[in-house]
Coordinates of C-alpha atoms in Angstrom, one line a residue:
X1 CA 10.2 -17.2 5.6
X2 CA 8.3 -14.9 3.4
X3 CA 6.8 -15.7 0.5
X4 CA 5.9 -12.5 -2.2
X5 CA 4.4 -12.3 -5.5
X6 CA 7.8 -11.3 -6.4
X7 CA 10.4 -13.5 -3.8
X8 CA 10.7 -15.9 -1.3
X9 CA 12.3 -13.8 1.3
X10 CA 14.3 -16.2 4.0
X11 CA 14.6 -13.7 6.8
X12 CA 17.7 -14.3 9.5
X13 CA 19.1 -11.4 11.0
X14 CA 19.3 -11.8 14.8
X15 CA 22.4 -13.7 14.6
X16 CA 25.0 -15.5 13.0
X17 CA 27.6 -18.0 13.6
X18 CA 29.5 -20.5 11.4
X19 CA 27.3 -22.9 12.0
X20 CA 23.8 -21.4 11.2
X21 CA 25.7 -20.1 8.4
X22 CA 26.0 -23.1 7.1
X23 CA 22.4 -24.4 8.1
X24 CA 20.7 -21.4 6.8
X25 CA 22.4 -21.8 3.6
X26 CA 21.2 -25.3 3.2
X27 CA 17.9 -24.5 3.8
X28 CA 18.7 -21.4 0.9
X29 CA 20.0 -24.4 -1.6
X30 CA 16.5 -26.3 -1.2
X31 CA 14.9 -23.4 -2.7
X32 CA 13.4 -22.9 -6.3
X33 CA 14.9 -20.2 -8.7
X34 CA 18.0 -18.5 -8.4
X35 CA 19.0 -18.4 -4.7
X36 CA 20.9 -15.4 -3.6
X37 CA 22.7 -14.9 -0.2
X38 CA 23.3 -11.4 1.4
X39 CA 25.2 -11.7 4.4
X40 CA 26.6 -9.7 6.5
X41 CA 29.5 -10.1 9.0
X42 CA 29.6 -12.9 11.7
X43 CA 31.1 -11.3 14.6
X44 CA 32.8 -11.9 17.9
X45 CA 35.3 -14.5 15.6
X46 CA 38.4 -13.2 16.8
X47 CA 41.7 -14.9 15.4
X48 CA 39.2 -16.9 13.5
X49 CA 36.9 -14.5 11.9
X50 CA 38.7 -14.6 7.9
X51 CA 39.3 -18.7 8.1
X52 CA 35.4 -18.8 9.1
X53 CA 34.0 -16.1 6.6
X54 CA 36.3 -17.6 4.1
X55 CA 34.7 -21.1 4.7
X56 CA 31.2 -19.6 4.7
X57 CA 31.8 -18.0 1.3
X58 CA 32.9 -21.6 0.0
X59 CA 29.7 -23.1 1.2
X60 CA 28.0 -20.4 -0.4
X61 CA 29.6 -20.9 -3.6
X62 CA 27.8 -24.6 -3.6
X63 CA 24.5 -23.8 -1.9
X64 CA 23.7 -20.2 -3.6
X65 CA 23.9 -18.7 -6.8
X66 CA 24.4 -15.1 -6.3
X67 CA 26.8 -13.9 -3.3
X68 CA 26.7 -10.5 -1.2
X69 CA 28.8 -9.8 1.3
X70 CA 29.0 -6.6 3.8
X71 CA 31.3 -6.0 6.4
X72 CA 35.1 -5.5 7.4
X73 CA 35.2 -9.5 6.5
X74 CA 33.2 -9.6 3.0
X75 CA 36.6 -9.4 1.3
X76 CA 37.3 -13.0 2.6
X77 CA 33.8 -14.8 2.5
X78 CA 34.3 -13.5 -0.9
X79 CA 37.8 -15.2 -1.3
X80 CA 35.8 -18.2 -0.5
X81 CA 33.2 -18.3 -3.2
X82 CA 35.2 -17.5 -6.0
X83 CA 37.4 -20.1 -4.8
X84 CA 34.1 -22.4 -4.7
X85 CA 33.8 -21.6 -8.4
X86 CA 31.1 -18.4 -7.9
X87 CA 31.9 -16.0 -10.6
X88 CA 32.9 -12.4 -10.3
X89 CA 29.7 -11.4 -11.6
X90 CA 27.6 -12.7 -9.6
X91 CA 29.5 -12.6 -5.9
X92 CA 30.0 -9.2 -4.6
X93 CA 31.5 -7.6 -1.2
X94 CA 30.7 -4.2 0.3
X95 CA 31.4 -2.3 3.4
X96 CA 28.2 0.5 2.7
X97 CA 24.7 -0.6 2.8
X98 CA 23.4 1.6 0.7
X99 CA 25.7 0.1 -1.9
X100 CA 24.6 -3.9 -1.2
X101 CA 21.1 -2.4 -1.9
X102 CA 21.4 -0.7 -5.0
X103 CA 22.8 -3.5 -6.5
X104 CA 20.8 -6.1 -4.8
X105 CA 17.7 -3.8 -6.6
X106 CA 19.7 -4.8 -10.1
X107 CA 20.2 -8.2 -9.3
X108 CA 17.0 -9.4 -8.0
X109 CA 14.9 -11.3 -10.5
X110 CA 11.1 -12.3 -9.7
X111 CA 11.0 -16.0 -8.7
X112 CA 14.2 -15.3 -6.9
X113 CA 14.8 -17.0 -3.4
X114 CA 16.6 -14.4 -1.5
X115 CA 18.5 -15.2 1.7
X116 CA 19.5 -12.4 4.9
X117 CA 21.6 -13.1 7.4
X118 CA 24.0 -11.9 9.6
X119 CA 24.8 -11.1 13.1
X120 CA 22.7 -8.5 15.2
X121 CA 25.1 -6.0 15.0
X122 CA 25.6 -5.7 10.8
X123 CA 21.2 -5.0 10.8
X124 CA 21.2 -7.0 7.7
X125 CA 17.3 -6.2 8.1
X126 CA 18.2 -2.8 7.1
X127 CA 18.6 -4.4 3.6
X128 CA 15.6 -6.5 4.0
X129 CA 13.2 -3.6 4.5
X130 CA 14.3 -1.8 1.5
X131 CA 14.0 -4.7 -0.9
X132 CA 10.6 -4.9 0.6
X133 CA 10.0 -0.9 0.4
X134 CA 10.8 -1.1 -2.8
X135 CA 8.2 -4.6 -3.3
X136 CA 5.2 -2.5 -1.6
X137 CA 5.7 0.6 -4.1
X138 CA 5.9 -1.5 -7.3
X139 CA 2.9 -3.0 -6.3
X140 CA 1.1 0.3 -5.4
X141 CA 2.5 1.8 -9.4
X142 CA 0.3 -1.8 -10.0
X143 CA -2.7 -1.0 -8.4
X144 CA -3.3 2.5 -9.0
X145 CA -2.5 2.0 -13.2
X146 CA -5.3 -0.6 -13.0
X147 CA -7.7 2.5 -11.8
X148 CA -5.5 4.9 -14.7
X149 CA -3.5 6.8 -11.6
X150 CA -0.3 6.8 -10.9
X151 CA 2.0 7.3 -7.6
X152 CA 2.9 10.6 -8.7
X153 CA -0.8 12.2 -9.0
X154 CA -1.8 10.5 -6.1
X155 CA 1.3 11.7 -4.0
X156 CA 0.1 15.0 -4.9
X157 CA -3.3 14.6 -4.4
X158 CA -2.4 13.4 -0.9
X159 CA 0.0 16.4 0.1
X160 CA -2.6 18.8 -1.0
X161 CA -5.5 17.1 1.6
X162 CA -2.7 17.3 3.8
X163 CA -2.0 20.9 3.7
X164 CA -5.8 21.4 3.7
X165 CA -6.0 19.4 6.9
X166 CA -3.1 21.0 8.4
X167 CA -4.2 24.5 7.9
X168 CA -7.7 23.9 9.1
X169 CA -6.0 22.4 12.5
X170 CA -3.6 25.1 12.9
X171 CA -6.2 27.8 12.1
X172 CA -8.7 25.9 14.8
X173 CA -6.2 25.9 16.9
X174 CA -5.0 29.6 16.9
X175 CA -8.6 30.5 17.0
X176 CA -9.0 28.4 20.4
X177 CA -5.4 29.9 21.9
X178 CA -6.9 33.4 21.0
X179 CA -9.8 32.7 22.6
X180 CA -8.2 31.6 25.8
X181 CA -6.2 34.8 25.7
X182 CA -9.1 36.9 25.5
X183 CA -11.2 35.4 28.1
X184 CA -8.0 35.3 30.7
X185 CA -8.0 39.2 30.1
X186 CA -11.4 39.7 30.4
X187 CA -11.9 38.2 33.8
X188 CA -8.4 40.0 35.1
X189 CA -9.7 42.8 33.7
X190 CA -13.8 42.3 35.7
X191 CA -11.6 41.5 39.0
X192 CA -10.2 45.0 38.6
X193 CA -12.9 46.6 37.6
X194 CA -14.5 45.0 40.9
X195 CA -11.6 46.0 42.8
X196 CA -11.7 49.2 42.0
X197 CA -15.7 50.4 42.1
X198 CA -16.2 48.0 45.0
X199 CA -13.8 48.3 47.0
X200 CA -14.5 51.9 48.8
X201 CA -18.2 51.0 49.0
X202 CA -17.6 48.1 51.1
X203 CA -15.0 50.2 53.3
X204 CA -18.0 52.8 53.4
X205 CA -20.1 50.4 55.2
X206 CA -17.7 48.9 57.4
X207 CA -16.9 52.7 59.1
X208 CA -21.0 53.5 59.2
X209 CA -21.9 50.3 60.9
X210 CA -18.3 50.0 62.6
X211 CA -17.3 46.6 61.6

């Protein structure tokens, strides 16, 4: 569990069957504020899988007030908690991610408790991180308008060090390469040199002194 200025984050996403379903919802209930539940799919049900998601949404409908769903089976845990009495408005299925987050962003209140779960395979801590993205930016706009900045000049102060940085590396590193270049043609071009000017000298000697 996580606790932020803004929500108490109840973090769950390595697995999920009926059963810790149903304990992690209770555990969700006990919390203070509104209590929200995004879930995602609990898989490996087989013949079961709508009867259990649908049984799940009904719990949900008593232990949470707000209701997301994702998956192939979020049409049926929602079937549950509108049964359960969970209005429309407030209980929501979706087979895209991006979609569960945009309205989860909408939804979320501060003082919320905000439960994700699901099994490994629907990375329900894909939505997790960007609530929490999203947490960590609105507190940076925070902080920098207590110092009269703002994300936007900052961001822009940042790329331009960045571009100064980067073009002093990439210049200091041409510079080097060039360098290398230079002294690998230098010495090819001494050993030539030597090759050349030496070379009949030395034969010289070895027919004189008959080596």
């Amino acid at each position: 569990m996580l606790r932020t200025e803004k929500y108490t984050i109840i973090k769950d996403c390595y697995n999920a069957g009926p059963e810790s379903m149903a304990a992690a919802l209770a555990v969700l209930s006990k919390k203070q504020g509104r209590r929200v539940a995004v879930l995602g799919d609990m898989l490996e049900l087989g013949a079961c899988a709508r009867a259990e998601h649908y049984k799940v949404g009904r719990i949900a409908a008593e232990k949470a007030d707000i209701l997301l769903a994702y998956g192939p089976n979020s049409e049926g845990m929602l079937a549950g908690a509108r049964t359960g009495g969970m209005s429309a408005k407030f209980s929501r299925a979706f087979t895209e991610k991006e979609k569960m987050i945009q309205v989860l962003k909408t939804l979320a209140k501060p003082g919320d408790a905000i439960l994700f779960k699901g099994s490994r395979g629907m990375q329900m801590e894909q939505v997790l991180e960007a609530i929490e993205n999203e947490f960590v930016r609105e507190e940076a706009r925070r902080i920098l308008s207590t110092f009269g900045l703002s994300t936007e000049s900052t961001e822009g102060m940042a790329k331009e060090t960045l571009a100064a940085i980067s073009g002093e590396i990439v210049d200091t590193v041409l510079y080097g390469a060039v360098q290398e270049v230079i002294s690998a043609l230098l010495c090819l071009l001494t050993y030539a040199l030597l090759r050349i000017v030496f070379r009949p000298v030395i034969f010289a000697v070895c027919m004189t002194f008959e080596l």
